[in-house]
mmCIF file of N, CA, C and O and ligand atoms in Angstrom:
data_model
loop_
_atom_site.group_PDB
_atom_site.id
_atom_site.type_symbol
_atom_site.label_atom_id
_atom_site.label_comp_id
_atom_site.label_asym_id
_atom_site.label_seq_id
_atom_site.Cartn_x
_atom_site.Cartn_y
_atom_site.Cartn_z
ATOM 1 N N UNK A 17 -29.592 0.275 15.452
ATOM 2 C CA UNK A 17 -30.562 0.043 14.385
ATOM 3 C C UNK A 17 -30.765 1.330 13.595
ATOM 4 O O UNK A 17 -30.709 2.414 14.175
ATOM 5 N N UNK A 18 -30.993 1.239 12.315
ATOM 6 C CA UNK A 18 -31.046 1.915 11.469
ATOM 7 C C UNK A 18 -32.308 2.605 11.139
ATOM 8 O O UNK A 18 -32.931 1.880 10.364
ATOM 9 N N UNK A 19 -32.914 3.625 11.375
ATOM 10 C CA UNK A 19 -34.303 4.526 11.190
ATOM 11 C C UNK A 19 -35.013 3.688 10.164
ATOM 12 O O UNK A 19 -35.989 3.040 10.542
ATOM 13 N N UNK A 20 -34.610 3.625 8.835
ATOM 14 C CA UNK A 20 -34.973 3.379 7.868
ATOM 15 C C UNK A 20 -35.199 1.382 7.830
ATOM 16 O O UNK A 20 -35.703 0.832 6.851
ATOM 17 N N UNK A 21 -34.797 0.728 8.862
ATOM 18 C CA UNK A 21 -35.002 -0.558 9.411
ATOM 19 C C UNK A 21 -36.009 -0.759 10.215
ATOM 20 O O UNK A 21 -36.795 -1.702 10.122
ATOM 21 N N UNK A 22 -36.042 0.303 11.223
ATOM 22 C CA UNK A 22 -36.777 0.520 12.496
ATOM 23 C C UNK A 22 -38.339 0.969 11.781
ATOM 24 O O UNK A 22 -39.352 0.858 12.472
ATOM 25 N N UNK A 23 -38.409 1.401 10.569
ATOM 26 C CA UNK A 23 -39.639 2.004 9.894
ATOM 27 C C UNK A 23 -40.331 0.285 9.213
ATOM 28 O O UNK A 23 -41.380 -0.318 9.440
ATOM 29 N N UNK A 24 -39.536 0.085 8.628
ATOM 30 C CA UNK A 24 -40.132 -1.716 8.035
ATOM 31 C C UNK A 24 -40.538 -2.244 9.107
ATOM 32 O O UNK A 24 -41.679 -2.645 9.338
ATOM 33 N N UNK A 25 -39.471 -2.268 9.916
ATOM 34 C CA UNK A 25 -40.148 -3.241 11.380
ATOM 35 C C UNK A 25 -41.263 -2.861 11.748
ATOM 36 O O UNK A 25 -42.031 -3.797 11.971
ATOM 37 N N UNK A 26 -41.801 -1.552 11.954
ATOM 38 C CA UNK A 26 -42.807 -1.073 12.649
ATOM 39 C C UNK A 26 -43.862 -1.822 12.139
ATOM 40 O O UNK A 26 -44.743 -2.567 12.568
ATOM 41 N N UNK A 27 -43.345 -1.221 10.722
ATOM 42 C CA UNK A 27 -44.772 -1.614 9.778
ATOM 43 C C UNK A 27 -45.099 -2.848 9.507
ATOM 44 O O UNK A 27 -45.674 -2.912 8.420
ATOM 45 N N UNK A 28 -44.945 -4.146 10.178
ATOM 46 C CA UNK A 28 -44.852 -5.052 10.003
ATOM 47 C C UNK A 28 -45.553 -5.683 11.141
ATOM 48 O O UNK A 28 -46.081 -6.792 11.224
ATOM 49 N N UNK A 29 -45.418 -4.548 12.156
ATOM 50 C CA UNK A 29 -46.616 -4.982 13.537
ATOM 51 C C UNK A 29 -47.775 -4.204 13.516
ATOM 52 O O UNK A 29 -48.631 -4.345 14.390
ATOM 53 N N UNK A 30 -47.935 -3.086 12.255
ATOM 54 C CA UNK A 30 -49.033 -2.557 11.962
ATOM 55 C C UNK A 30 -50.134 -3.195 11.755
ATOM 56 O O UNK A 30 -50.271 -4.083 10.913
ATOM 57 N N UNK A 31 -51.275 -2.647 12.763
ATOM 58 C CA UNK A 31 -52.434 -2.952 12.256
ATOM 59 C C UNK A 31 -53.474 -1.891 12.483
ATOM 60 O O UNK A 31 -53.638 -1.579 13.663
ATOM 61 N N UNK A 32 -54.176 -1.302 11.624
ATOM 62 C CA UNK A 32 -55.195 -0.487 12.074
ATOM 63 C C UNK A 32 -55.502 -0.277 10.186
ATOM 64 O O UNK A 32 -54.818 -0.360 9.166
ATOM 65 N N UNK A 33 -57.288 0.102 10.616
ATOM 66 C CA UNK A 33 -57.565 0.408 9.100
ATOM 67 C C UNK A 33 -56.867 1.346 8.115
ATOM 68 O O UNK A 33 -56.310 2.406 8.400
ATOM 69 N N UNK A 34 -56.962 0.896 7.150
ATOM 70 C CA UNK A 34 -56.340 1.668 5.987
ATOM 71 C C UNK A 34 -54.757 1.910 6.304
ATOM 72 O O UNK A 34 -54.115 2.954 6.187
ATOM 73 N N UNK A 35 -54.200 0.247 6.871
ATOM 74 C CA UNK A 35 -52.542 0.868 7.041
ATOM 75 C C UNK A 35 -51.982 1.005 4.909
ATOM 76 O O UNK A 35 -52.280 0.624 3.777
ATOM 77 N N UNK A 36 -51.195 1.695 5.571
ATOM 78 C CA UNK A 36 -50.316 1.360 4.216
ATOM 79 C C UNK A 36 -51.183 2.083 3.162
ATOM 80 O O UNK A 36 -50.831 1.939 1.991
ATOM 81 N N UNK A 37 -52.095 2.720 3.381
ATOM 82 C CA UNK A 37 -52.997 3.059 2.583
ATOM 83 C C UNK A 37 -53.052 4.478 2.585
ATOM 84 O O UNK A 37 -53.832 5.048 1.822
ATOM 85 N N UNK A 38 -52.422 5.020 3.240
ATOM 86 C CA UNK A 38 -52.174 6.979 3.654
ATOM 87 C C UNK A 38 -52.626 7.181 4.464
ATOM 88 O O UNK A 38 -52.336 8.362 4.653
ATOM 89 N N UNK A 39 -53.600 6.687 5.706
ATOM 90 C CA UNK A 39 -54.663 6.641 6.491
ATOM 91 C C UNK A 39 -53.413 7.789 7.872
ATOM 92 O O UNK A 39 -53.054 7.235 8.910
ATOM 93 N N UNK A 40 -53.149 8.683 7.692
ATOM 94 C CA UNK A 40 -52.622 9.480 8.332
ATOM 95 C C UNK A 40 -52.592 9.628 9.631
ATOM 96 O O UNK A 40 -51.669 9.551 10.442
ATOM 97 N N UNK A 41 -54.178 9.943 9.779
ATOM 98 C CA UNK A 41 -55.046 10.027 10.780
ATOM 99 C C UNK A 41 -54.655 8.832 12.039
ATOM 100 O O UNK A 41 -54.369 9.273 13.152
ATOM 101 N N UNK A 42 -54.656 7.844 11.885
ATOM 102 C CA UNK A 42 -54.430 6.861 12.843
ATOM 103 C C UNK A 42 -53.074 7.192 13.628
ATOM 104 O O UNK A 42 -52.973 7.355 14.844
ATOM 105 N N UNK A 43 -52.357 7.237 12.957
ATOM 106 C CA UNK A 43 -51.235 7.218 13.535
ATOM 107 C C UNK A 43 -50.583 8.410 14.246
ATOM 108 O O UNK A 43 -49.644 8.524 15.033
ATOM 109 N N UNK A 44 -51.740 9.537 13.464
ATOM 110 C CA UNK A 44 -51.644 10.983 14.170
ATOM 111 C C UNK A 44 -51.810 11.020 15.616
ATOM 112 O O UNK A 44 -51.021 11.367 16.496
ATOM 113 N N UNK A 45 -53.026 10.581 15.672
ATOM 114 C CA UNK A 45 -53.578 10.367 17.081
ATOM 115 C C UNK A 45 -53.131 9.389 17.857
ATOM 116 O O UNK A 45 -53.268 9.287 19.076
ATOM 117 N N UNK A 46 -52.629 8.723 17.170
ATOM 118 C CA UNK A 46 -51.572 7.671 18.432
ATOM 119 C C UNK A 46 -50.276 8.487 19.118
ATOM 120 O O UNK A 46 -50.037 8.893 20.256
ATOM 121 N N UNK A 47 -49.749 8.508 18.171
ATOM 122 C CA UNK A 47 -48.801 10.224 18.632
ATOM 123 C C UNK A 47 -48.897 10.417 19.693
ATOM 124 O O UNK A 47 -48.273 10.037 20.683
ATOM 125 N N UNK A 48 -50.158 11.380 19.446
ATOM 126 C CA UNK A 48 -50.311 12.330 20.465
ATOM 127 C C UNK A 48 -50.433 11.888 21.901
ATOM 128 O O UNK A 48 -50.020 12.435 22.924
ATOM 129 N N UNK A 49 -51.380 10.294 21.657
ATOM 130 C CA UNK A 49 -52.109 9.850 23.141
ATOM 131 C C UNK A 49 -50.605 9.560 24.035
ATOM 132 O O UNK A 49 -50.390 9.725 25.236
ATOM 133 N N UNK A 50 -49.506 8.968 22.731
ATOM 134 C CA UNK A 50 -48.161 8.056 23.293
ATOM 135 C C UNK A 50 -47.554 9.322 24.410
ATOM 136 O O UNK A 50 -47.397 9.349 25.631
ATOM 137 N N UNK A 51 -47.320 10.295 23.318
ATOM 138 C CA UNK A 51 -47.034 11.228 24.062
ATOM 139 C C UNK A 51 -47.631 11.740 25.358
ATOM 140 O O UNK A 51 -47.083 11.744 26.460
ATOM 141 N N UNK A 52 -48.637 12.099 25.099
ATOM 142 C CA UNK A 52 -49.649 12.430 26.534
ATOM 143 C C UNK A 52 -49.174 11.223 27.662
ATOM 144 O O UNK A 52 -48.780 11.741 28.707
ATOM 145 N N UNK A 53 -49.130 9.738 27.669
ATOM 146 C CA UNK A 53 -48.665 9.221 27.896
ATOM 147 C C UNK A 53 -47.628 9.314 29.024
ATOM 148 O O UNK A 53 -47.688 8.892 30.179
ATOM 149 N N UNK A 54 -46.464 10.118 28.245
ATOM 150 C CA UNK A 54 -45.353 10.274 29.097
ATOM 151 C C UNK A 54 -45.003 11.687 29.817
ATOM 152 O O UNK A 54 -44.144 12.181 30.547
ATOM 153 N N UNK A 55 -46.361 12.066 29.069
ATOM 154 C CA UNK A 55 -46.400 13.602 29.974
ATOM 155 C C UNK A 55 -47.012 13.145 31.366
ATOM 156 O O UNK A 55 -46.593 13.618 32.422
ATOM 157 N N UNK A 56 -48.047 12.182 31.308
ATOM 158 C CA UNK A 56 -48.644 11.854 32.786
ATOM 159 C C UNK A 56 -48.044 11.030 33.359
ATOM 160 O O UNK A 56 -48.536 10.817 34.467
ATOM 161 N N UNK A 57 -46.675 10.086 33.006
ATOM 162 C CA UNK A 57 -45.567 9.853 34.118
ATOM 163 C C UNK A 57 -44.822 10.358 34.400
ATOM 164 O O UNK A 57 -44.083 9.815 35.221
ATOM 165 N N UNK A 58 -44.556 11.443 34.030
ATOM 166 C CA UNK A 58 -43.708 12.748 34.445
ATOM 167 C C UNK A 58 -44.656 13.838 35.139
ATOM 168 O O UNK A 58 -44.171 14.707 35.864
ATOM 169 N N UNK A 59 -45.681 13.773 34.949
ATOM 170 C CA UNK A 59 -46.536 14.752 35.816
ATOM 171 C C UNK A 59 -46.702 13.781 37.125
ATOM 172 O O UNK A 59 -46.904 14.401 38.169
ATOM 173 N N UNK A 60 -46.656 12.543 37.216
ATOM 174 C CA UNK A 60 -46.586 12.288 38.360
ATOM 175 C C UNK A 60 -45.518 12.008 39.392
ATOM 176 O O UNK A 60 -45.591 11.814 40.605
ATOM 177 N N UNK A 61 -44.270 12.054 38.351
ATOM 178 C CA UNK A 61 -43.086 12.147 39.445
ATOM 179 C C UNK A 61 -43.277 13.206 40.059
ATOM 180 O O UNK A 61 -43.247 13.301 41.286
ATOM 181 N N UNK A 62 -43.524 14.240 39.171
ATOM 182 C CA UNK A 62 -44.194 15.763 40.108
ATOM 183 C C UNK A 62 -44.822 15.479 41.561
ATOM 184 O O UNK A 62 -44.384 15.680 42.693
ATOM 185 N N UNK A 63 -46.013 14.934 41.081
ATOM 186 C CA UNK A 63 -46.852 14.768 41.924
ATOM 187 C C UNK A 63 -46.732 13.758 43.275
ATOM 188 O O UNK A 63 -47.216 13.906 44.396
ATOM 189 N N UNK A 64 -46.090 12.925 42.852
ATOM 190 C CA UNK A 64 -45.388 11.375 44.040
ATOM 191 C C UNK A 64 -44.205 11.531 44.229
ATOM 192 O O UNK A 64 -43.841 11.278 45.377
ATOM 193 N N UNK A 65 -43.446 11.858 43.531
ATOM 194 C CA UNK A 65 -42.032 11.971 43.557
ATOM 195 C C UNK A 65 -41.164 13.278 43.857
ATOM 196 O O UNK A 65 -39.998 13.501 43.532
ATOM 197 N N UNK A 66 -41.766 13.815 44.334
ATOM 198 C CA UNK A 66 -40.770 15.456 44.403
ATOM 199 C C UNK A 66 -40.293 15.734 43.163
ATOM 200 O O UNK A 66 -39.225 16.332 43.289
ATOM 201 N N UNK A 67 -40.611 15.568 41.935
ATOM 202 C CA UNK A 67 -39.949 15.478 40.993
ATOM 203 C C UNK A 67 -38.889 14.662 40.132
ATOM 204 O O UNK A 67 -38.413 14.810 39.006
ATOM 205 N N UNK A 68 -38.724 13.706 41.189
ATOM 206 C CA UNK A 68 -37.788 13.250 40.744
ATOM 207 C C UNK A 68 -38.252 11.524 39.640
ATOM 208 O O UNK A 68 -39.319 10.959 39.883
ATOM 209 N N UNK A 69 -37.504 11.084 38.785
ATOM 210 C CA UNK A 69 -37.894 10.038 37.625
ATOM 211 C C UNK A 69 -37.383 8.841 38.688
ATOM 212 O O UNK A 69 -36.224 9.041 39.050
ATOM 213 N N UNK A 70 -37.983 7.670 39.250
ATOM 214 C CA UNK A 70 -37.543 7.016 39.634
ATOM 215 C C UNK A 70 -37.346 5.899 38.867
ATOM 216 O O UNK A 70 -37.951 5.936 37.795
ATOM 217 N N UNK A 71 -36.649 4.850 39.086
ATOM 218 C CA UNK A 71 -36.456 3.756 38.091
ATOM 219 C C UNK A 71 -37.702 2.979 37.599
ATOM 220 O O UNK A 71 -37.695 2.397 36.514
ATOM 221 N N UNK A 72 -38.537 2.984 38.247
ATOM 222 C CA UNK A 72 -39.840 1.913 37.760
ATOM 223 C C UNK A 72 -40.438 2.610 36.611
ATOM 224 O O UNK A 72 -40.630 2.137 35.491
ATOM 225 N N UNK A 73 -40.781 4.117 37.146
ATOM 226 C CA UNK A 73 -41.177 5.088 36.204
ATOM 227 C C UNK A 73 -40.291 5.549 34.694
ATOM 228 O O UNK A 73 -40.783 5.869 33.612
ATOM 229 N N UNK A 74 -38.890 5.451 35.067
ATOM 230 C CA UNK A 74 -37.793 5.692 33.952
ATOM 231 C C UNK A 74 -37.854 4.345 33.254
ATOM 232 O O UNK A 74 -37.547 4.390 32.062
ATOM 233 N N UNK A 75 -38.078 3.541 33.583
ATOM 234 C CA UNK A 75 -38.067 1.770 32.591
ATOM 235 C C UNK A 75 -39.807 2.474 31.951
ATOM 236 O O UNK A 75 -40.037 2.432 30.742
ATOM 237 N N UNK A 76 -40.790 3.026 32.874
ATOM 238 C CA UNK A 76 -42.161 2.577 31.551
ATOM 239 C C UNK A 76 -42.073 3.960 30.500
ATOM 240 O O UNK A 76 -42.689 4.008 29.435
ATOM 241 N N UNK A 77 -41.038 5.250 31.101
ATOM 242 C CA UNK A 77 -41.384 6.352 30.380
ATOM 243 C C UNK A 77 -40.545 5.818 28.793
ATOM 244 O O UNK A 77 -41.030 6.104 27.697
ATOM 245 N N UNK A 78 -39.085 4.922 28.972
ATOM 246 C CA UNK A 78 -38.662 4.331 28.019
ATOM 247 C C UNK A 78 -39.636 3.888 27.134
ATOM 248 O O UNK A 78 -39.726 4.149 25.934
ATOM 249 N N UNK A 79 -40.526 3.038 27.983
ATOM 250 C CA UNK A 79 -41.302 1.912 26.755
ATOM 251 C C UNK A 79 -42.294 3.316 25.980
ATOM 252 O O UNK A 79 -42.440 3.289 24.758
ATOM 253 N N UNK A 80 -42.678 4.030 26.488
ATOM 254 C CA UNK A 80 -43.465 5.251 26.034
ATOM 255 C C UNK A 80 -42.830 5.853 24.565
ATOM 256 O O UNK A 80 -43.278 5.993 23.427
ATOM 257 N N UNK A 81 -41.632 6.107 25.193
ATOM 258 C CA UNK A 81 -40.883 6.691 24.337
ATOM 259 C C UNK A 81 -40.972 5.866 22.703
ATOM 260 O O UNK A 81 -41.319 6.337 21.620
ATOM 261 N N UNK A 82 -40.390 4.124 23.152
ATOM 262 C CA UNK A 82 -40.360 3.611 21.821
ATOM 263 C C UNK A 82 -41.882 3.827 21.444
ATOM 264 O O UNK A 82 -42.079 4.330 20.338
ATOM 265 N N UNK A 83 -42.945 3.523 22.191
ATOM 266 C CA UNK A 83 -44.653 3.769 21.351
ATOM 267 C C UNK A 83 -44.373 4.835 20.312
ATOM 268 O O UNK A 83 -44.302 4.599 19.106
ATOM 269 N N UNK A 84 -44.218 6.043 20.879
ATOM 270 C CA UNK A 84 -43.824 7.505 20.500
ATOM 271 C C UNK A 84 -43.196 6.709 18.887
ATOM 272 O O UNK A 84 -43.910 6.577 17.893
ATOM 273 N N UNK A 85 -41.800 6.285 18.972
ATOM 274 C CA UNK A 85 -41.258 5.892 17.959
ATOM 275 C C UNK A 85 -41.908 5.107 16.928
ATOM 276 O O UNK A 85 -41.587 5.059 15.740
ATOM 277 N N UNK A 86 -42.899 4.469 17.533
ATOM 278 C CA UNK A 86 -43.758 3.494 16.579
ATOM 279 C C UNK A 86 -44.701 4.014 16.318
ATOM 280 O O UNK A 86 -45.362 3.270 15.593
ATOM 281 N N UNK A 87 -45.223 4.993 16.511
ATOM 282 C CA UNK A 87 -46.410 6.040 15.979
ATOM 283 C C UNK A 87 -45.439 7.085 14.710
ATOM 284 O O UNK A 87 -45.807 7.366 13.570
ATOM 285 N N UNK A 88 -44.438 7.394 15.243
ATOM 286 C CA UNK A 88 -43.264 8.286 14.294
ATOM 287 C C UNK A 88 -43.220 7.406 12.647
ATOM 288 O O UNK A 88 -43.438 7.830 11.512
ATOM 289 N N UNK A 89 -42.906 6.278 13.067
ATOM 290 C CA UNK A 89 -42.903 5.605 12.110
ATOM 291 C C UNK A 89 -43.933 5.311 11.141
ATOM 292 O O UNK A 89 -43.750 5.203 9.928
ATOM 293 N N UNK A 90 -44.910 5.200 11.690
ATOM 294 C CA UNK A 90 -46.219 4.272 11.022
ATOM 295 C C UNK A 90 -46.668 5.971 10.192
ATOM 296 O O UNK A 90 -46.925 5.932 8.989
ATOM 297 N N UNK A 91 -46.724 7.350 10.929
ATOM 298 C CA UNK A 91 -47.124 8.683 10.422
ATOM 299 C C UNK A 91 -45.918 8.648 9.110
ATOM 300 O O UNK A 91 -46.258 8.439 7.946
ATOM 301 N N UNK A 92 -45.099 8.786 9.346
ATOM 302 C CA UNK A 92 -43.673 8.561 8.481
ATOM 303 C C UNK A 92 -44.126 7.936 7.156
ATOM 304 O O UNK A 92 -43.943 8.452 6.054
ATOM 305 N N UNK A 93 -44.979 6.307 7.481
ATOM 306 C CA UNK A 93 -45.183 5.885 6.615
ATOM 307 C C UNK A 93 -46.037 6.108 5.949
ATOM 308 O O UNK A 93 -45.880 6.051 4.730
ATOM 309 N N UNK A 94 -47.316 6.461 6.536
ATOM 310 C CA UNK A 94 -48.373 7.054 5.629
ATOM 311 C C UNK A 94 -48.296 8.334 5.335
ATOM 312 O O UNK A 94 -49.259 9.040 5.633
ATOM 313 N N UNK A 95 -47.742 8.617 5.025
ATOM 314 C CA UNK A 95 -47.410 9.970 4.590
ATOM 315 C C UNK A 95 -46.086 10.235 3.086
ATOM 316 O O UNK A 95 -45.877 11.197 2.346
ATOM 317 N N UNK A 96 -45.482 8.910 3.190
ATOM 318 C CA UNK A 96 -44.509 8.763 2.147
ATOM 319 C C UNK A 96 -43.060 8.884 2.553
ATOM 320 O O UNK A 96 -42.071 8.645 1.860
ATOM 321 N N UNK A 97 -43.120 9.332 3.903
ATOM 322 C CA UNK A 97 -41.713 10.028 4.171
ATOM 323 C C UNK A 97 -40.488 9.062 4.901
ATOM 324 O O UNK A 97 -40.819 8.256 5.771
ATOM 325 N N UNK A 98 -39.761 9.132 4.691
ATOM 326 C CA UNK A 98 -38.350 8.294 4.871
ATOM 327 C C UNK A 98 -37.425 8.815 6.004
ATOM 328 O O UNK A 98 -36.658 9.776 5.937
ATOM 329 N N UNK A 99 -37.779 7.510 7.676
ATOM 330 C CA UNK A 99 -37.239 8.447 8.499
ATOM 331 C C UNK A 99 -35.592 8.403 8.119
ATOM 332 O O UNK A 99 -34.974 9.412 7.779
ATOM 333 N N UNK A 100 -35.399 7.974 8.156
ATOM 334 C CA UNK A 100 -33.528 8.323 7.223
ATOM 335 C C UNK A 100 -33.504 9.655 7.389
ATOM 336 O O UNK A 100 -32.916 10.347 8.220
ATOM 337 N N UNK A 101 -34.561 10.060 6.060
ATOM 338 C CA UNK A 101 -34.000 11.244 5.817
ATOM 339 C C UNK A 101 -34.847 12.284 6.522
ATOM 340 O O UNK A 101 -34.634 13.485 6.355
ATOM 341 N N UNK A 102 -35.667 11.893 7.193
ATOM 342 C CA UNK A 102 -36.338 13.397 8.471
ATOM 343 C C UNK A 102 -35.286 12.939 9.343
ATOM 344 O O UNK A 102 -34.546 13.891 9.093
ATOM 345 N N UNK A 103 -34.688 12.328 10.076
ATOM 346 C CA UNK A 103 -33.528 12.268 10.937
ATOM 347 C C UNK A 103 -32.301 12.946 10.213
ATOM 348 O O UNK A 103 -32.055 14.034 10.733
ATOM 349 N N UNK A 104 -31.475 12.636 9.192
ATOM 350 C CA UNK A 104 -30.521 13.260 8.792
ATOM 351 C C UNK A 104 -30.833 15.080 8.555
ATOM 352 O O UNK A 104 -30.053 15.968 8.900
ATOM 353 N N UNK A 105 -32.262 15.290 7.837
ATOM 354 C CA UNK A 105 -32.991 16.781 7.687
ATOM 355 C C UNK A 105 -32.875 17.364 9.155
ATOM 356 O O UNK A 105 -32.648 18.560 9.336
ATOM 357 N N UNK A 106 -32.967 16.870 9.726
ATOM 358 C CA UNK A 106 -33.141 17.841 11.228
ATOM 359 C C UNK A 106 -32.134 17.984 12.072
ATOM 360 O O UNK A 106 -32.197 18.903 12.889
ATOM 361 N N UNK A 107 -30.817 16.968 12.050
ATOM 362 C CA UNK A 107 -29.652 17.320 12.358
ATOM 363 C C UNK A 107 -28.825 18.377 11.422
ATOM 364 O O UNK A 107 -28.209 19.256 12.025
ATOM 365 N N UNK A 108 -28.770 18.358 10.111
ATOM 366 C CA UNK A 108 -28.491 19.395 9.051
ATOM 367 C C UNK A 108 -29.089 20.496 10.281
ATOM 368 O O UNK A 108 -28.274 21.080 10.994
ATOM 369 N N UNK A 109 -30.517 20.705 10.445
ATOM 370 C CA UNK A 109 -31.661 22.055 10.337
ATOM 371 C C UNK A 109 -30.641 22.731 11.507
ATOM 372 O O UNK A 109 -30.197 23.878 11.532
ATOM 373 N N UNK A 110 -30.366 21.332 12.723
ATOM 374 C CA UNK A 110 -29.839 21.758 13.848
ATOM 375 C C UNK A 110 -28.993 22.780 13.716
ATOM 376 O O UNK A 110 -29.236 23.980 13.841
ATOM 377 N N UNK A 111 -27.687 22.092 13.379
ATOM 378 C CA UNK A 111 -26.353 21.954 12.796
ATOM 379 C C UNK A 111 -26.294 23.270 12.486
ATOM 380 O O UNK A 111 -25.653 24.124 13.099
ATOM 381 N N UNK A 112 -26.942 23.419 11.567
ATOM 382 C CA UNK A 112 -26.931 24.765 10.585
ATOM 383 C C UNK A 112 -27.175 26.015 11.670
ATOM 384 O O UNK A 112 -26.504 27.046 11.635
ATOM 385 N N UNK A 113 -28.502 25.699 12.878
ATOM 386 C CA UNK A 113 -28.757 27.184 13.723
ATOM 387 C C UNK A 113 -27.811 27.220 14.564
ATOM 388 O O UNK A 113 -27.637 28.324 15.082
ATOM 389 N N UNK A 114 -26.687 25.848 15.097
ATOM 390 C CA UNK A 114 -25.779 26.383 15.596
ATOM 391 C C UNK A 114 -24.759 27.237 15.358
ATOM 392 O O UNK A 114 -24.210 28.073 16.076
ATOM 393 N N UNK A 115 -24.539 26.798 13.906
ATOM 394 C CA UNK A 115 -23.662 27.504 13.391
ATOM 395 C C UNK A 115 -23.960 28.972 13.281
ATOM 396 O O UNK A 115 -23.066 29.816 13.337
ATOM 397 N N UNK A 116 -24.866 29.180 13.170
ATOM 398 C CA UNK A 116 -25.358 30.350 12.828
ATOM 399 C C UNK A 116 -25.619 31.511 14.370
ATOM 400 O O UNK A 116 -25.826 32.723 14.324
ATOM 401 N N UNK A 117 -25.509 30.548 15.733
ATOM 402 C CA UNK A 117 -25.736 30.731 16.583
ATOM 403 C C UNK A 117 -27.187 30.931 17.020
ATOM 404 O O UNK A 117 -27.360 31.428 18.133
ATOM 405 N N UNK A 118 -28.302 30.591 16.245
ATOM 406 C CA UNK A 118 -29.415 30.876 16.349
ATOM 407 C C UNK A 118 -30.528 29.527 16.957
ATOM 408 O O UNK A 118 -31.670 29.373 16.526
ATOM 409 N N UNK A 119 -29.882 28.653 18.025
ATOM 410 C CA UNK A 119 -30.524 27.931 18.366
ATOM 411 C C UNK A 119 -31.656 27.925 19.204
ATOM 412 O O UNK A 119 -32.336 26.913 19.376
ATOM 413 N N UNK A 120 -31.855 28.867 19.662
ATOM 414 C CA UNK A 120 -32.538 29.894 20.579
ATOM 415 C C UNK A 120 -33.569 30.857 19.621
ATOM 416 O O UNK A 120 -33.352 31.367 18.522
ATOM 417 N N UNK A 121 -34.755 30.894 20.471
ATOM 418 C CA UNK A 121 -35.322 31.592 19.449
ATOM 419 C C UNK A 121 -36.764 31.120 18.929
ATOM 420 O O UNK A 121 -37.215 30.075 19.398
ATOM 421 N N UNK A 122 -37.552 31.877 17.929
ATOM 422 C CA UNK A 122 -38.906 31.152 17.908
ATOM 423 C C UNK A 122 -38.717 31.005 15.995
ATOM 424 O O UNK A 122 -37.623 31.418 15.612
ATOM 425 N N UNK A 123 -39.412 30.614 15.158
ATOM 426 C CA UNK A 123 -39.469 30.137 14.064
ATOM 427 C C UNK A 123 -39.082 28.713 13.652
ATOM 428 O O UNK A 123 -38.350 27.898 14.214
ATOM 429 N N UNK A 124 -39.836 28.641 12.424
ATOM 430 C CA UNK A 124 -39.169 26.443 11.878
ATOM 431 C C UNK A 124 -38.112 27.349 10.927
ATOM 432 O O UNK A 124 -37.235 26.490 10.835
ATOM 433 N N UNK A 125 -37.778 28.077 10.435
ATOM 434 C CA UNK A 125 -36.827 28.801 9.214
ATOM 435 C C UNK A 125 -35.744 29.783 10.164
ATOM 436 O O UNK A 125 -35.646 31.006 10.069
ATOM 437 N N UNK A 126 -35.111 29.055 10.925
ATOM 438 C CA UNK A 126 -33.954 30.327 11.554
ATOM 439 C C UNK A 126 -32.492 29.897 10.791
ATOM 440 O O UNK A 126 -31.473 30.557 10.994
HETATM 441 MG MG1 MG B 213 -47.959 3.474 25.358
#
């Protein structure tokens, strides 16, 4: 599936105030929680698991992941931006510090 497919779809199971409307904010904080999310099933393989991702946990950290993606999207959308092209922009950004050998390292401009 295509980023720029996967962004319509999202938005199409959107619901929260002021979608479609720039309402930023919503989708900011979904983000973050999605994320947090999969930090606390991975903090608990830590914790139950010796570390290790077991399958029950690797099937819900997946579903996490797509949330993650559906918060990406919906921010994406209120905001104007076209994941197409923040996906193609950040493989370029990659691309480019490898080449450069500078993948390593601290700054967004290396
Ligand atoms: Mg979730």
């Amino acid at each position: 599936m295509e980023f720029k497919a996967y962004q319509q779809g999202a938005m199409k199971t959107a619901v929260y105030p002021g979608k479609g409307e720039g309402n930023w904010t919503y989708p900011a904080l979904g983000l973050a929680g999605e994320t947090g999310e999969i930090c606390e099933k991975l903090k608990k393989a830590i914790r139950d698991d010796g570390g290790k991702v077991n399958e029950a946990r690797l099937a819900a950290i997946a579903k996490e992941l797509g949330d993650v993606m559906w918060y990406i999207a919906a921010l994406s959308t209120e905001l104007g931006l076209d994941m197409d092209a923040i996906a193609s922009a950040n493989l370029e950004k990659l691309a480019a510090r490898q080449q450069n050998n500078r993948l390593h390292g601290d700054g967004d401009n290396r």
